[in-house]
Coordinates of C-alpha atoms and ligand atoms in Angstrom, one line a residue:
X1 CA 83.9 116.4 130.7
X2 CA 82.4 114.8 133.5
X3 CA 83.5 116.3 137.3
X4 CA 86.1 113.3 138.6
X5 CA 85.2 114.3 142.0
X6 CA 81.4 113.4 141.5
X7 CA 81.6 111.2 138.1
X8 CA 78.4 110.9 135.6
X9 CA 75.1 110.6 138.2
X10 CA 72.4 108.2 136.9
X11 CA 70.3 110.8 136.8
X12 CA 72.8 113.2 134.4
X13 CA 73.3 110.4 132.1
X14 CA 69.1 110.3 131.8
X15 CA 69.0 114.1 131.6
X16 CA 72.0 114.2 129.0
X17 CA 70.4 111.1 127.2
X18 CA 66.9 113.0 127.1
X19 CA 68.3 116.4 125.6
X20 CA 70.8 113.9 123.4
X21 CA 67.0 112.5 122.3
X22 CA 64.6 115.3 121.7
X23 CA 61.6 112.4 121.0
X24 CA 62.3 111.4 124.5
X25 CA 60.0 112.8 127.6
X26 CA 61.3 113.5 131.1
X27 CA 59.1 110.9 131.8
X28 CA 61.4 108.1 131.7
X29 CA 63.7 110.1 133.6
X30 CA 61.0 110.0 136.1
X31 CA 60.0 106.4 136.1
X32 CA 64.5 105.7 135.7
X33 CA 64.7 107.4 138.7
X34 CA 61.8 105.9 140.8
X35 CA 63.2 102.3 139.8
X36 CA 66.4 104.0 141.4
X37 CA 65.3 105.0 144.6
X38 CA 63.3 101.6 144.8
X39 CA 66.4 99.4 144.3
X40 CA 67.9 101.6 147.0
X41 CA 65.2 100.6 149.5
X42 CA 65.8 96.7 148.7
X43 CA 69.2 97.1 148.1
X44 CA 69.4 97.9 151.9
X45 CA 67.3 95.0 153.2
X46 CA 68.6 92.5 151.1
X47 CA 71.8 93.7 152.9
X48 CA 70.2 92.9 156.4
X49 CA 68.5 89.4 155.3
X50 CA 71.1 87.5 156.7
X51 CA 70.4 89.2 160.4
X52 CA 67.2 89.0 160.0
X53 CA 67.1 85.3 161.9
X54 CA 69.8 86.6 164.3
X55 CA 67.3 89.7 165.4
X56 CA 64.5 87.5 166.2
X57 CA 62.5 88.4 163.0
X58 CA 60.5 85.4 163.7
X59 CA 57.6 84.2 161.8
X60 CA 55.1 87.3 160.8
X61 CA 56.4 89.6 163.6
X62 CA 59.6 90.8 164.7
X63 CA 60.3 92.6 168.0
X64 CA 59.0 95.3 167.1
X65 CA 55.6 93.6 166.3
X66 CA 56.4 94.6 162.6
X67 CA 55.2 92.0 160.1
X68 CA 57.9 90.5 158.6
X69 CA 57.5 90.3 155.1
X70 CA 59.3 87.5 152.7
X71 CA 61.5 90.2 150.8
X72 CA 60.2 89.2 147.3
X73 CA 57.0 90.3 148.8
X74 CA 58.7 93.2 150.5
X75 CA 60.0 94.2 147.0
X76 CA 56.8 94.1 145.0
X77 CA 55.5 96.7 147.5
X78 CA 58.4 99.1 147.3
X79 CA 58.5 98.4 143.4
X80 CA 54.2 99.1 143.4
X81 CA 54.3 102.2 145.7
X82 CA 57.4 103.9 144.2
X83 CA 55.5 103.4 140.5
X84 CA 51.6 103.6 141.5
X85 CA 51.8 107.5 142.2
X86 CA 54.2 108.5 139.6
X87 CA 51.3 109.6 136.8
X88 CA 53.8 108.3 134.5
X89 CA 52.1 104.8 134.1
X90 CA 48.8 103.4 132.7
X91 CA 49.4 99.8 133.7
X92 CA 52.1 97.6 136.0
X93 CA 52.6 93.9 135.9
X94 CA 54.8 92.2 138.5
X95 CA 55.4 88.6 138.4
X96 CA 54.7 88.6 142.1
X97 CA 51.1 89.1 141.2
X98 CA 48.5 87.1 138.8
X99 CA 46.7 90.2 136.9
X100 CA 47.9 93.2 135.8
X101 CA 48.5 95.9 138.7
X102 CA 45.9 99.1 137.6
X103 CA 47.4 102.3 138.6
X104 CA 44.9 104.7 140.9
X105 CA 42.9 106.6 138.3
X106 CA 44.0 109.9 139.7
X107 CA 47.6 109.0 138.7
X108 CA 46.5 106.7 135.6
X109 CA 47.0 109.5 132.6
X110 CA 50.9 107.8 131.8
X111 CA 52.0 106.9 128.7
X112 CA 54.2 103.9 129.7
X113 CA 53.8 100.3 130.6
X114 CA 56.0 98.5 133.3
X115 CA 56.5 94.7 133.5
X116 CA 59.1 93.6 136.4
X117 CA 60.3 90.7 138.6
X118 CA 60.9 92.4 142.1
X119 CA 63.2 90.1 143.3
X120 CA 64.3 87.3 140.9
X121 CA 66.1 84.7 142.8
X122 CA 64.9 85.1 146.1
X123 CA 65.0 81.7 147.0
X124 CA 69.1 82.0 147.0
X125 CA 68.9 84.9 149.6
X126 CA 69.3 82.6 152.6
X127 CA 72.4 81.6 150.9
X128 CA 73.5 85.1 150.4
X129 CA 73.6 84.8 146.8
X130 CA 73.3 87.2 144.6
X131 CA 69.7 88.7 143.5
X132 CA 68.0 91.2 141.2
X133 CA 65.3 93.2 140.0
X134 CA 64.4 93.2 136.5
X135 CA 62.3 96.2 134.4
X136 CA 60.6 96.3 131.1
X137 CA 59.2 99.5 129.9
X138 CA 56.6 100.0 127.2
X139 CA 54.8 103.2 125.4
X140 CA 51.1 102.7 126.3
X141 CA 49.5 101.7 123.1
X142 CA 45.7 101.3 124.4
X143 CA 42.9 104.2 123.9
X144 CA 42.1 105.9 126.3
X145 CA 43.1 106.7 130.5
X146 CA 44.6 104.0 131.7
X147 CA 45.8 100.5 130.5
X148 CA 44.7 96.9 129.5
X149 CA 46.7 94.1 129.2
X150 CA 47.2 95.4 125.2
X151 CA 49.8 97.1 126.8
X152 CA 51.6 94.9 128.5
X153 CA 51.6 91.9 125.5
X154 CA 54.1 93.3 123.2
X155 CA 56.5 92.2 121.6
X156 CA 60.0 92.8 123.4
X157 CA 61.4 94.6 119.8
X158 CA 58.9 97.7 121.2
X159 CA 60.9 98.2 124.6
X160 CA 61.2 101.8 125.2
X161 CA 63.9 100.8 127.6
X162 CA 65.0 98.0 130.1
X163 CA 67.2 97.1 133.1
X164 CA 68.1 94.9 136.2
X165 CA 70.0 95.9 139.3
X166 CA 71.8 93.3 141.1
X167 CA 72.6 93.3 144.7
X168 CA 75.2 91.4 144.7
X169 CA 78.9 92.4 146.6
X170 CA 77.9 95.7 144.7
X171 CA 74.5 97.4 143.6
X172 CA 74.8 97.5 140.6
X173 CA 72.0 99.1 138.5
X174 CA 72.5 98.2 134.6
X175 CA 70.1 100.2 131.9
X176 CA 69.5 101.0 128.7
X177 CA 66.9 103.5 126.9
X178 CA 67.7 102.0 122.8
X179 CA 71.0 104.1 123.0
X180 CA 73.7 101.4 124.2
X181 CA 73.7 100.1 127.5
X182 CA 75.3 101.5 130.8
X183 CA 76.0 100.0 134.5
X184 CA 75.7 102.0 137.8
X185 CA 77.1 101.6 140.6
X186 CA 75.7 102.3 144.2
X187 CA 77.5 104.2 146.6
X188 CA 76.3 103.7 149.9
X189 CA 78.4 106.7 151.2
X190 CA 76.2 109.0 149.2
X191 CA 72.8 107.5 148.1
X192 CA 73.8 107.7 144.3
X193 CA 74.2 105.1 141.3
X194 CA 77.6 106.3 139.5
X195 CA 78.4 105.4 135.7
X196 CA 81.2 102.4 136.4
X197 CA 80.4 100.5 133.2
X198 CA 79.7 103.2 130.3
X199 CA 78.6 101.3 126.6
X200 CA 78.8 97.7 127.7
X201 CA 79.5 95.4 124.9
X202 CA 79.7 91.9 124.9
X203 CA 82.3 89.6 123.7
X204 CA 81.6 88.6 120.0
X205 CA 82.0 84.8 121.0
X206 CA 83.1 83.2 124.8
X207 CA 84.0 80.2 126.4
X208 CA 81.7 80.0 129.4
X209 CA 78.3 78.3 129.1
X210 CA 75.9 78.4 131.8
X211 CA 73.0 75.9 132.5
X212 CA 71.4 73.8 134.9
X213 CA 73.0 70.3 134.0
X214 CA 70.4 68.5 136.4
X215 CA 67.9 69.0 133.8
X216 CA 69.8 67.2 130.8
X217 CA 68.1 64.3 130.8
X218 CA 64.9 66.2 129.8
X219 CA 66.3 68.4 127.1
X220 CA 65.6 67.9 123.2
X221 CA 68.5 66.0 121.4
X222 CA 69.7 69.4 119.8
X223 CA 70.3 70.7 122.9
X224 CA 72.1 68.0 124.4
X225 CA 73.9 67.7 121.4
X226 CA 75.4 71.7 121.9
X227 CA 75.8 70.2 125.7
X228 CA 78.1 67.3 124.3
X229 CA 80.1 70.0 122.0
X230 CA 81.0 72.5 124.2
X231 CA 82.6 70.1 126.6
X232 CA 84.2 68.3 123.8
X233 CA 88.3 69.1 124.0
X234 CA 89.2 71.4 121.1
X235 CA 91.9 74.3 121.8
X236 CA 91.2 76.1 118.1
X237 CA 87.8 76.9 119.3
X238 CA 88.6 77.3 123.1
X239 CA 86.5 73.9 124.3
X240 CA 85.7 72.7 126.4
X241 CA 84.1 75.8 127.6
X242 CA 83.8 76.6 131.4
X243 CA 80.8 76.0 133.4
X244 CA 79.4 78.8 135.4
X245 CA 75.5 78.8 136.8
X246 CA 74.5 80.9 139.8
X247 CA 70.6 79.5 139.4
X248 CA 70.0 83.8 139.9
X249 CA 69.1 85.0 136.3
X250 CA 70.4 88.7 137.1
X251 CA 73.9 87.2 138.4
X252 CA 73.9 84.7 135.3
X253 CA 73.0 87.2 132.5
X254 CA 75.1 90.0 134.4
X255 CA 78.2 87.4 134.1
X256 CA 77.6 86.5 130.5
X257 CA 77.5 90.4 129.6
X258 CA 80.5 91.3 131.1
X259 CA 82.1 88.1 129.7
X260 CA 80.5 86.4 127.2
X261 CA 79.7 82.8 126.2
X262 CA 76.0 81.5 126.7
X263 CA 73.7 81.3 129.4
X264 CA 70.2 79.2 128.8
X265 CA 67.4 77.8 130.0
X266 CA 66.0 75.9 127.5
X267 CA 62.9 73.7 127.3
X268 CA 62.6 70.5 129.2
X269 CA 60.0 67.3 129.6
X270 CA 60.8 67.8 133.3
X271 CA 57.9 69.3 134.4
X272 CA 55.2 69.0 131.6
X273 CA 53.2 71.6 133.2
X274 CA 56.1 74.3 131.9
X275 CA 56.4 72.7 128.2
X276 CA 58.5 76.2 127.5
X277 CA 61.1 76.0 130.2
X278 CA 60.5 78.3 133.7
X279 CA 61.9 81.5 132.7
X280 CA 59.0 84.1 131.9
X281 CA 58.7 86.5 128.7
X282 CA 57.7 89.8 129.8
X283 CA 59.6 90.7 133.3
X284 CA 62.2 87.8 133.0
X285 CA 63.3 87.1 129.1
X286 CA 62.7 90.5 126.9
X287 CA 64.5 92.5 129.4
X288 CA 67.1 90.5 129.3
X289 CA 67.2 90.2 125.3
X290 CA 66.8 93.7 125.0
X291 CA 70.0 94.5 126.9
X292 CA 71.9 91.7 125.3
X293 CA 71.1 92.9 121.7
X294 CA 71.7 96.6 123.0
X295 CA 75.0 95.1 123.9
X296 CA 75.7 93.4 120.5
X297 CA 74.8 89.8 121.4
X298 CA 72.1 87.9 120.9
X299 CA 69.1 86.3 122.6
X300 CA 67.3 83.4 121.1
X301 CA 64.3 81.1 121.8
X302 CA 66.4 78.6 119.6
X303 CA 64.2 78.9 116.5
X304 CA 64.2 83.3 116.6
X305 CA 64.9 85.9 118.5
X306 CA 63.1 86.4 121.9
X307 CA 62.8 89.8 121.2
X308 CA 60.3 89.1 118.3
X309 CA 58.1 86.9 120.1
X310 CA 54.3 88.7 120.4
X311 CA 53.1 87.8 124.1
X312 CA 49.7 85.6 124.6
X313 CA 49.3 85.1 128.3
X314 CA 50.9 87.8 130.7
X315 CA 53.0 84.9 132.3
X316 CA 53.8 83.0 129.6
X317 CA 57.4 81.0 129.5
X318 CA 59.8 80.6 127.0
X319 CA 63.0 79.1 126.6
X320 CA 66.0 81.4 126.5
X321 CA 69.4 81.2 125.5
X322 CA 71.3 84.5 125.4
X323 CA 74.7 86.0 125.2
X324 CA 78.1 86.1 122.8
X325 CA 76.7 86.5 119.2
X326 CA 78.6 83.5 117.9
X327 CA 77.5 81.6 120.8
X328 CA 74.0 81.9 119.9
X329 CA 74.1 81.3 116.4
X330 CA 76.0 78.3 117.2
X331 CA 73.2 76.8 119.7
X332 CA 70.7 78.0 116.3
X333 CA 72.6 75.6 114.2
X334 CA 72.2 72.6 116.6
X335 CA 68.6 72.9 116.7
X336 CA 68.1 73.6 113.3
X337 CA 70.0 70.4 112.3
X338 CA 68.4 68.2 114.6
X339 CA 65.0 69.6 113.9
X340 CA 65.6 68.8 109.7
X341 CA 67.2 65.6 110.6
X342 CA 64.1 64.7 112.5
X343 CA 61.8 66.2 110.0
X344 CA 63.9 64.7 107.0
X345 CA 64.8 67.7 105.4
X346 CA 68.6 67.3 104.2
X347 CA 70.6 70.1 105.2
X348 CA 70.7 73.3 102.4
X349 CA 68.4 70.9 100.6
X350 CA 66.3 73.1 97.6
X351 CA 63.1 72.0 99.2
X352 CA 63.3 75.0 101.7
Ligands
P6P1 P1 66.7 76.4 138.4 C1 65.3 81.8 140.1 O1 64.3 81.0 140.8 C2 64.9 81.7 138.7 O2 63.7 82.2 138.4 C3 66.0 82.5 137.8 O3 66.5 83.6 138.5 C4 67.0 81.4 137.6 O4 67.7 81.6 136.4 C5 66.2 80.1 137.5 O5 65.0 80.3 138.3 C6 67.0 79.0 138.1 O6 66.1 77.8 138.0 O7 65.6 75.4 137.9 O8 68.0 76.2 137.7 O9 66.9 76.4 139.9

């Protein structure tokens, strides 16, 4: 039974979850609690972005003749210097940086992998939206000290373990390690993430989907067809659905987890340049599909799950819609019978 007056600690629920798992190394309580302590740091100036323009934190110095970084750059260097000492990693790829991050060769003997997004959404800081980090964590499957990028394109379905934090009108750190997934809390008063959301499950089905409308013109017919549905009035099946979209991927998946329904972004002609939609695979998309799936929902690149898709390029997009089960599949159906009504195969026809 867990002490009221303290509640379960992130780092108990990693030390309970390691001796629950005997396969399991204390080294992802290490790196767990690393990605802790460097949320902490950005939780806090995230907090003070908003003064930053009313303490004179001008251009590249502030009054103190400090440079002022943007904080998604800020981020990347907490996230880089709380992971590049650890020992625990052999490779680190952030999306705020082209190649692959090598770790220092003294402290390149880890078994894991990291892929993250420092600060996703930090364009919607000025607007004191809400913003997160995002983690993937892979077993190092290179030869050898130290990693290649054959450790950093795999397929999300080998996760070891995953997570975001949003800082939001909470921190709120949300994990999991393959064993259910779990939300804590930050309590400023103290320093410490505490267990508020234990075994998160999402709604088999809901009735909120979330997308950036301004794009319709440039999605395929299927999905503008699910589009059309959703909004179409039908109490048995609780439509038209609400419309919810932050344009912060954290705040719009951490919504749909807690809630249900369907957040996407799916392909679009809009900018041909990005033929798979903007959202990124390996920090942005199999994260995010791991913790959904942990959570009993689904995440889809409309034709299969993103989970099973094997990485080419280390920033390669794909389009991504993710949440309530039902929701999911339904979105599948659409595309699949637009695609065989383009390509002239009757629906359930014998010619499969
Ligand atoms: P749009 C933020 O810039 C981001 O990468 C994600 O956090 C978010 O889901 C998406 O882009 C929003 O993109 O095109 O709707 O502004």
């Amino acid at each position: 039974m867990v002490d009221k007056k303290i509640g379960m600690t992130l780092t108990r629920h990693i030390y309970e979850g390691e001796r629950e798992h005997p396969d399991a190394t204390g080294e992802l309580t290490g790196i767990l609690n690393q990605i802790a302590l460097a949320s902490k740091i950005v939780s806090r100036e995230v907090s003070k972005a908003g003064l930053a323009q009313i303490l004179g934190f001008t251009g590249r110095e502030n009054v103190q003749g400090e440079n002022v970084r943007k904080l998604d750059v800020f981020a990347n260097d907490v996230f880089v210097a709380a992971f590049n000492h650890l020992g625990h990693f052999c490779i680190m790829l952030s999306e705020e940086v082209p190649e692959p991050i090598e770790i220092p060769e003294r402290y390149s003997g880890g078994q894991y992998a990291i892929c993250f997004d420092p600060l996703d959404g930090s364009s919607n800081i000025d607007a004191n939206v809400s913003v997160g980090s995002i983690f993937g964590i892979y077993h190092k499957i290179s030869p050898g000290q130290g990693g290649t990028k054959e450790d950093l394109l795999q397929p999300g379905r080998a996760l070891a373990a995953a997570g975001y934090v949003v800082y939001g009108s909470s921190t709120m750190l949300v994990m999991s390690a393959g064993h259910g997934v779990h939300g804590f809390t930050l309590d400023p008063s103290v320093g410490e993430f505490l267990e508020s959301h234990h075994n998160i499950r999402i709604p088999e089905r809901g009735t909120i989907y979330s997308a950036n409308e301004g794009n319709y013109p440039y999605w395929s017919e299927a999905v503008r067809g699910y589009i059309s549905y959703v909004k179409q009035p039908d109490s048995a099946s609780g439509r038209p659905y609400s419309s919810r979209y932050i344009g912060s991927m954290v705040a719009d998946v951490h919504r749909t987890l807690l809630y249900g329904g369907i957040f996407m972004y799916p392909a679009d002609t809009k900018n041909l340049a990005k033929p798979h939609g903007k959202l990124r695979l390996l920090y942005e998309c199999a994260p995010m599909a791991y913790l959904i799936e942990q959570a009993g929902g689904a995440a889809s690149t409309g034709t299969g799950p993103v989970l099973d898709v094997v990485p080419t390029e280390i920033h390669q997009r794909v389009p991504f819609f993710a949440g309530s089960r039902e929701n999911v599949e339904e979105l599948e159906s659409f595309i699949a019978r637009y695609d065989d009504a383009r390509t002239g195969k009757a629906v359930g026809s014998s010619n499969e």
